Coordinates of C-alpha atoms in Angstrom, one line a residue:
M1 CA -20.2 34.5 -0.1
I2 CA -18.5 32.1 -2.5
A3 CA -20.6 29.5 -4.2
A4 CA -19.5 25.9 -4.0
P5 CA -18.6 24.4 -7.4
E6 CA -21.6 21.9 -7.0
P7 CA -24.1 23.3 -4.6
G8 CA -26.2 20.2 -4.7
L9 CA -23.5 17.7 -4.1
T10 CA -24.6 15.1 -1.5
E11 CA -22.7 13.2 1.2
H12 CA -23.6 9.9 -0.6
E13 CA -22.3 11.2 -3.9
I14 CA -18.9 12.3 -2.6
I15 CA -18.3 8.9 -0.9
E16 CA -19.3 7.1 -4.1
R17 CA -16.8 9.3 -6.0
A18 CA -14.0 8.3 -3.7
A19 CA -14.9 4.6 -4.1
A20 CA -15.0 4.9 -7.9
L21 CA -11.4 6.3 -8.0
R22 CA -10.0 3.1 -6.4
P23 CA -8.9 1.4 -9.7
A24 CA -7.1 4.5 -10.9
L25 CA -5.4 5.0 -7.5
L26 CA -4.3 1.3 -7.5
E27 CA -2.8 1.8 -10.9
R28 CA -0.9 5.0 -9.9
Q29 CA 0.6 3.6 -6.7
P30 CA 4.1 3.0 -8.2
E31 CA 4.1 6.5 -9.9
T32 CA 3.0 8.1 -6.6
E33 CA 6.0 6.5 -4.8
R34 CA 8.4 7.5 -7.6
L35 CA 7.2 11.1 -7.6
T36 CA 7.1 11.2 -3.7
H37 CA 3.6 12.7 -4.1
Y38 CA 0.5 11.8 -6.0
P39 CA 0.5 12.7 -9.7
K40 CA -1.3 15.7 -11.1
D41 CA -3.9 13.5 -12.6
T42 CA -4.9 12.5 -9.1
H43 CA -4.9 16.1 -7.9
D44 CA -7.1 17.1 -10.8
D45 CA -9.5 14.2 -9.9
F46 CA -9.7 15.5 -6.4
L47 CA -10.4 19.0 -7.6
R48 CA -13.3 17.8 -9.8
A49 CA -14.6 15.6 -7.1
G50 CA -14.7 18.3 -4.4
F51 CA -12.6 16.4 -1.9
Y52 CA -10.5 19.4 -0.8
R53 CA -13.7 21.3 0.1
M54 CA -15.4 18.6 2.2
L55 CA -14.9 20.4 5.6
Q56 CA -14.7 23.9 4.2
P57 CA -17.5 26.4 5.2
R58 CA -20.2 27.0 2.6
R59 CA -19.6 30.8 3.1
Y60 CA -16.2 30.2 1.4
G61 CA -17.2 27.7 -1.3
G62 CA -17.2 24.5 0.6
Y63 CA -19.6 21.8 1.4
E64 CA -19.5 21.6 5.3
F65 CA -20.0 17.8 5.2
A66 CA -20.0 16.1 8.6
L67 CA -16.9 14.5 10.1
P68 CA -18.0 10.9 9.5
V69 CA -18.4 11.7 5.8
F70 CA -14.8 13.1 5.6
Y71 CA -13.4 10.0 7.3
R72 CA -15.3 7.7 5.0
V73 CA -13.9 9.5 1.9
V74 CA -10.4 9.3 3.4
T75 CA -10.8 5.6 4.1
E76 CA -11.9 4.9 0.5
I77 CA -9.0 6.9 -1.0
A78 CA -6.5 5.2 1.3
R79 CA -7.9 1.8 0.2
G80 CA -6.8 2.8 -3.3
C81 CA -3.5 4.2 -2.2
P82 CA -2.4 4.8 1.4
S83 CA 0.1 7.5 0.5
T84 CA -2.6 9.4 -1.4
G85 CA -5.1 9.0 1.3
W86 CA -2.6 10.4 3.8
A87 CA -1.8 13.4 1.7
L88 CA -5.4 14.2 0.9
S89 CA -6.5 14.0 4.5
L90 CA -3.7 16.1 5.8
T91 CA -4.3 18.9 3.3
A92 CA -8.1 18.9 3.2
A93 CA -8.4 18.7 7.0
H94 CA -6.7 21.9 8.2
V95 CA -9.4 24.0 6.8
L96 CA -11.3 23.0 9.9
Q97 CA -8.9 24.7 12.3
V98 CA -8.6 27.8 10.1
A99 CA -12.4 28.1 9.9
S100 CA -12.7 27.5 13.7
V101 CA -10.3 30.0 15.4
F102 CA -9.2 32.7 13.0
E103 CA -11.1 36.0 12.8
E104 CA -13.3 36.8 9.8
R105 CA -10.9 39.1 7.9
A106 CA -8.2 36.4 8.2
Q107 CA -10.6 33.9 6.7
D108 CA -11.7 36.3 4.0
E109 CA -8.1 36.8 3.0
T110 CA -7.2 33.1 3.2
Y111 CA -10.1 31.7 1.2
G112 CA -9.8 34.5 -1.4
A113 CA -12.2 35.0 -4.2
D114 CA -12.7 31.4 -5.2
G115 CA -12.3 29.3 -2.0
D116 CA -9.3 27.4 -3.4
F117 CA -7.6 26.2 -0.2
R118 CA -5.4 23.3 0.7
A119 CA -3.0 23.4 3.7
A120 CA -0.2 21.3 4.8
S121 CA 0.8 21.5 8.5
T122 CA 2.9 20.1 11.3
V123 CA 2.2 20.0 15.0
M124 CA 5.6 21.1 16.3
P125 CA 6.4 24.9 16.7
V126 CA 9.4 26.1 14.7
G127 CA 11.3 29.4 15.1
I128 CA 10.1 32.7 16.5
A129 CA 7.1 34.8 15.3
Q130 CA 8.6 38.3 15.4
P131 CA 6.4 41.4 15.1
D132 CA 7.7 43.9 12.6
G133 CA 6.0 47.0 14.1
D134 CA 3.8 47.5 11.0
G135 CA 1.0 45.1 11.8
R136 CA 2.8 42.1 10.4
I137 CA 4.5 39.0 11.7
V138 CA 7.9 37.8 10.4
L139 CA 8.5 34.1 10.2
D140 CA 11.7 32.2 9.7
G141 CA 12.4 28.5 9.8
T142 CA 12.0 25.1 8.3
W143 CA 8.9 23.1 9.2
P144 CA 9.5 19.3 8.5
Y145 CA 7.0 16.5 7.7
S146 CA 4.5 18.9 6.0
S147 CA 2.4 16.2 4.3
G148 CA 0.7 17.3 1.1
A149 CA 3.0 20.3 0.7
P150 CA 3.4 20.0 -3.1
Y151 CA -0.3 20.8 -3.8
S152 CA -0.9 23.1 -0.8
T153 CA -2.1 26.6 -1.3
H154 CA -1.4 27.6 2.3
Y155 CA 0.5 26.5 5.4
V156 CA -0.9 26.1 8.9
G157 CA 2.0 26.2 11.2
Q158 CA 3.2 27.1 14.7
S159 CA 6.0 29.2 16.0
L160 CA 6.8 30.6 19.4
R161 CA 6.0 34.2 20.4
A162 CA 9.0 36.5 20.5
P163 CA 10.5 37.0 24.0
E164 CA 9.1 39.9 26.0
K165 CA 12.6 41.1 26.8
P166 CA 15.8 40.7 24.6
G167 CA 17.5 37.5 25.5
G168 CA 14.5 36.2 27.5
P169 CA 12.8 32.9 26.9
P170 CA 10.3 32.7 24.0
G171 CA 6.6 33.0 24.7
P172 CA 3.8 30.6 24.0
P173 CA 2.9 29.0 20.7
V174 CA 1.6 31.2 17.8
L175 CA -0.6 29.5 15.3
F176 CA -0.5 31.0 11.8
V177 CA -1.9 30.5 8.3
A178 CA 0.5 31.6 5.5
P179 CA -0.1 31.7 1.7
R180 CA 2.1 29.8 -0.8
S181 CA 3.7 33.0 -1.9
V182 CA 5.8 33.3 1.3
W183 CA 7.2 29.8 1.5
T184 CA 9.0 27.2 -0.6
V185 CA 8.8 23.4 -0.6
L186 CA 12.2 21.6 -0.1
D187 CA 13.0 18.5 -2.0
D188 CA 13.7 16.4 1.0
W189 CA 11.0 13.7 1.1
Y190 CA 12.9 10.5 0.2
G191 CA 14.6 7.5 1.8
V192 CA 11.7 6.6 4.0
L193 CA 10.4 3.1 4.5
G194 CA 6.8 3.8 3.8
L195 CA 4.3 6.5 3.0
R196 CA 6.8 7.5 0.3
G197 CA 4.2 9.2 -1.8
T198 CA 2.7 11.5 0.8
G199 CA 4.6 14.6 -0.2
S200 CA 5.7 15.1 3.4
N201 CA 8.4 17.6 2.4
S202 CA 9.7 20.4 4.6
I203 CA 8.6 23.9 3.9
H204 CA 10.9 26.9 4.4
M205 CA 10.3 30.5 5.2
E206 CA 12.8 33.2 5.1
Q207 CA 11.7 36.6 6.4
A208 CA 8.2 35.8 5.5
R209 CA 5.7 38.5 6.4
I210 CA 2.1 37.8 7.0
P211 CA -0.6 40.0 8.6
A212 CA -0.8 39.8 12.4
Y213 CA -4.5 39.0 12.1
C214 CA -3.5 35.8 10.3
T215 CA -2.0 34.6 13.6
I216 CA -3.4 33.7 17.0
E217 CA -1.7 32.9 20.3
A218 CA -2.8 29.2 20.5
S219 CA -1.6 25.7 20.1
L220 CA -3.1 23.1 17.8
L221 CA -3.1 20.8 20.8
D222 CA -5.3 23.1 22.8
L223 CA -7.4 25.4 20.6
P224 CA -9.7 28.0 22.4
V225 CA -13.1 26.5 21.6
E226 CA -14.8 25.9 24.9
G227 CA -18.2 27.6 24.9
G228 CA -18.1 27.9 21.1
S229 CA -15.6 29.6 18.8
I230 CA -15.3 32.4 16.3
G231 CA -16.0 29.8 13.5
S232 CA -19.1 28.2 15.1
R233 CA -20.6 31.6 15.4
L234 CA -19.5 32.9 12.0
H235 CA -20.6 29.9 10.1
G236 CA -23.5 28.8 12.2
N237 CA -22.1 25.3 12.4
P238 CA -21.1 23.6 15.7
M239 CA -18.5 21.5 13.8
Y240 CA -16.2 24.5 13.9
A241 CA -16.1 24.4 17.7
G242 CA -14.2 21.1 18.1
R243 CA -10.8 20.2 19.6
A244 CA -8.0 19.3 17.2
P245 CA -6.0 16.4 18.7
S246 CA -8.8 13.9 18.7
F247 CA -9.8 15.0 15.2
F248 CA -6.2 14.4 14.0
H249 CA -6.2 10.9 15.6
G250 CA -9.4 10.2 13.6
E251 CA -7.6 11.1 10.4
L252 CA -4.8 8.7 11.1
A253 CA -7.3 5.9 12.0
A254 CA -9.3 6.5 8.8
I255 CA -6.0 6.1 6.8
M256 CA -5.0 3.0 8.6
I257 CA -8.4 1.4 8.2
G258 CA -8.3 2.1 4.5
T259 CA -4.8 0.6 4.3
A260 CA -6.0 -2.5 6.1
Y261 CA -9.0 -2.8 3.6
A262 CA -6.5 -2.5 0.8
A263 CA -4.4 -5.3 2.2
A264 CA -7.5 -7.5 2.6
D265 CA -8.3 -6.8 -1.1
E266 CA -4.8 -7.8 -2.1
Y267 CA -4.9 -10.9 0.2
A268 CA -8.2 -12.0 -1.5
R269 CA -6.6 -11.6 -4.9
I270 CA -3.4 -13.4 -3.9
V271 CA -5.1 -16.5 -2.4
A272 CA -7.5 -16.8 -5.3
A273 CA -4.7 -16.7 -7.8
R274 CA -2.2 -19.0 -6.0
P275 CA -2.4 -22.7 -7.1
L276 CA -1.7 -25.4 -4.5
V277 CA 1.6 -27.1 -5.0
L278 CA 0.3 -30.6 -4.9
E279 CA -3.2 -29.8 -6.4
P280 CA -2.6 -27.2 -9.1
D281 CA -6.2 -27.3 -10.2
R282 CA -7.1 -25.8 -6.8
T283 CA -6.1 -22.5 -5.1
R284 CA -5.4 -21.3 -1.6
A285 CA -8.8 -19.6 -1.6
E286 CA -10.4 -23.1 -1.3
L287 CA -8.5 -23.9 1.9
H288 CA -10.3 -23.4 5.2
D289 CA -7.2 -21.8 6.8
Y290 CA -7.0 -18.9 4.3
Q291 CA -10.8 -18.4 4.4
R292 CA -10.7 -18.1 8.2
L293 CA -7.7 -15.8 8.2
L294 CA -9.3 -13.4 5.7
G295 CA -12.6 -13.5 7.6
E296 CA -10.9 -12.8 10.9
A297 CA -9.0 -9.9 9.5
L298 CA -12.1 -8.4 7.8
G299 CA -14.1 -8.8 11.0
V300 CA -11.6 -6.7 13.0
V301 CA -11.3 -4.0 10.2
H302 CA -15.1 -3.7 10.0
T303 CA -15.1 -3.3 13.8
A304 CA -12.4 -0.7 13.7
E305 CA -14.3 1.2 11.0
A306 CA -17.5 1.1 13.1
A307 CA -15.5 2.5 16.1
L308 CA -14.1 5.2 13.8
L309 CA -17.5 6.4 12.6
R310 CA -19.2 6.1 16.0
T311 CA -16.4 8.1 17.6
A312 CA -16.7 10.7 14.8
E313 CA -20.4 11.0 15.7
D314 CA -19.4 11.5 19.4
W315 CA -17.0 14.2 18.3
M316 CA -19.8 16.0 16.4
E317 CA -22.1 15.7 19.4
A318 CA -19.4 17.2 21.7
C319 CA -19.1 20.1 19.2
Q320 CA -22.9 20.6 19.2
S321 CA -23.1 20.7 23.0
N322 CA -20.1 23.0 23.2
A323 CA -21.4 25.5 20.7
T324 CA -25.0 25.7 21.9
G325 CA -24.6 26.2 25.7
G326 CA -24.5 22.6 26.8
A327 CA -21.5 20.7 28.2
P328 CA -18.2 22.2 27.0
F329 CA -15.9 20.2 24.8
T330 CA -13.2 19.6 27.5
L331 CA -9.7 18.3 27.5
A332 CA -11.0 15.2 29.1
D333 CA -13.4 14.7 26.2
D334 CA -10.6 15.2 23.8
N335 CA -8.4 12.6 25.5
R336 CA -11.2 10.0 25.5
L337 CA -12.1 10.5 21.9
A338 CA -8.4 10.6 20.8
L339 CA -7.8 7.3 22.5
M340 CA -10.8 5.7 20.9
F341 CA -9.6 6.8 17.5
L342 CA -6.1 5.6 18.2
N343 CA -7.4 2.2 19.3
A344 CA -9.3 1.9 16.0
G345 CA -6.1 2.5 14.1
R346 CA -4.2 0.0 16.2
M347 CA -6.8 -2.7 15.5
A348 CA -6.3 -2.2 11.8
W349 CA -2.5 -2.3 12.1
D350 CA -2.6 -5.4 14.2
V351 CA -4.5 -7.5 11.6
L352 CA -2.6 -6.0 8.7
Q353 CA 0.8 -7.1 10.0
G354 CA -0.2 -10.0 12.2
I355 CA -2.5 -11.8 9.7
L356 CA -2.6 -10.4 6.2
F357 CA 1.1 -9.6 5.6
R358 CA 2.3 -12.5 7.6
T359 CA 0.3 -15.2 5.8
A360 CA 0.3 -13.8 2.3
G361 CA 3.6 -15.4 1.4
S362 CA 7.2 -14.2 1.2
R363 CA 7.0 -13.6 -2.5
H364 CA 4.6 -10.7 -1.7
A365 CA 7.2 -9.0 0.5
R366 CA 9.3 -8.2 -2.6
D367 CA 9.8 -4.8 -4.0
G368 CA 6.9 -3.7 -6.3
E369 CA 4.4 -5.9 -4.6
R370 CA 1.3 -4.1 -3.2
M371 CA 1.3 -6.2 0.0
Q372 CA 4.8 -5.1 0.8
R373 CA 3.9 -1.5 0.1
Y374 CA 0.9 -1.7 2.4
F375 CA 3.0 -3.2 5.2
R376 CA 5.7 -0.5 4.7
D377 CA 3.0 2.3 4.8
A378 CA 1.3 0.9 7.9
A379 CA 4.6 0.3 9.7
T380 CA 5.6 3.9 9.0
Y381 CA 2.2 5.1 10.3
W382 CA 2.9 3.2 13.5
T383 CA 6.1 5.3 14.0
H384 CA 4.2 8.6 13.6
V385 CA 3.8 11.0 16.4
G386 CA 0.1 10.1 16.7
P387 CA 0.5 6.5 17.7
S388 CA 3.4 7.5 20.0
M389 CA 0.8 9.4 22.1
T390 CA -0.6 6.0 23.2
E391 CA 1.0 5.9 26.6
P392 CA 0.4 9.5 27.6
L393 CA -3.2 9.2 26.5
H394 CA -3.7 6.1 28.6
R395 CA -2.4 8.0 31.6
R396 CA -4.6 11.1 30.8
V397 CA -7.8 9.0 30.4
G398 CA -7.0 7.2 33.7
C399 CA -6.3 10.4 35.5
D400 CA -9.5 12.0 34.1
R401 CA -11.5 9.0 35.5
L402 CA -9.8 9.2 38.9
G403 CA -10.4 12.9 39.2
L404 CA -6.7 13.7 39.0
P405 CA -5.2 16.5 36.8
S406 CA -4.1 15.3 33.4
D407 CA -3.1 18.4 31.6
H408 CA 0.5 18.2 33.1
I409 CA 1.1 14.9 31.1
P410 CA 2.7 16.0 27.8
L411 CA 1.4 14.3 24.6
I412 CA 4.6 15.1 22.7
S413 CA 8.0 15.1 24.3

């Protein structure tokens, strides 16, 4: 048993800490983009605040805060800096999958003596997981888009199982957790339109050997959790019996909602500071049009946040039922929740680009302007694999309602 750094830390306190960091994160936005990851000062702030341990089991030095709390913190951090919110979420989140499906000795080894754990990941399998005949698995390959890699202590990735026969096709996905000592971060995160400070570097492994018990034959898109999981029984918390795809969509929605709030904050600053051309003693903030536009945008973002948090509660309820002998957490549940999260993120994107960026003024589309940065970050989010799942999720949810099989519809092509 590892003690949490602050055993008495409350959900309210950790959300307040995230909100209190907003001025510093706003100030560090240019440096974060220049570095291509958030600066060490921010990393140290996160360590002190306990953000990396929000979903981590108490057994291993974490706080086991509920999913809505995690999303609220991510939203607050993204409101200060979208790139930073993205990187925090995608390194502090994967502890949930490790704690859910890996056996106890793998978790003992992974969390170590102090519970210091942060893990980048990517959803696509890379390379072949080759047994070495000595109880270990050999991994080779380069895993791209590993957001948060610069500060990660571990990597949660996927490969394909080695062919049963030489020259045969590879087997099913193998999920693994690998320590920092067996992989390197490549300096290849640059030249992107937005989310420039997310540290979404590739990580590379060359003949990396990890214990076989730190692998399982499973896909992040379909974790074996129905009827409860290793983690829900080990930690006595149903939260560790949840499906991953809907959870991941919730992460992206929280980031997008935080980004939309950031754009609304900037919009309010812009219109309050912009004198009217013909009446320089008045500002745009006094014009009904700008008041209405800001109010319309905020109304939609508030609604998106309410959908995010309500859906997070639904996700927790599905875990509770699944782990305690009630209704299982099915693929159909996952499809439904994922689509709800995705819609919340889309609502935030629509008002950011259709109202806030569009009417802020062309001077705020220049390099160095926060509004331009928020637009670039949000537009890049909309090209991510998550939003690209919209159409297959629509079909899946429709097929589920019609009683037709939906598991044949791939989420990722």
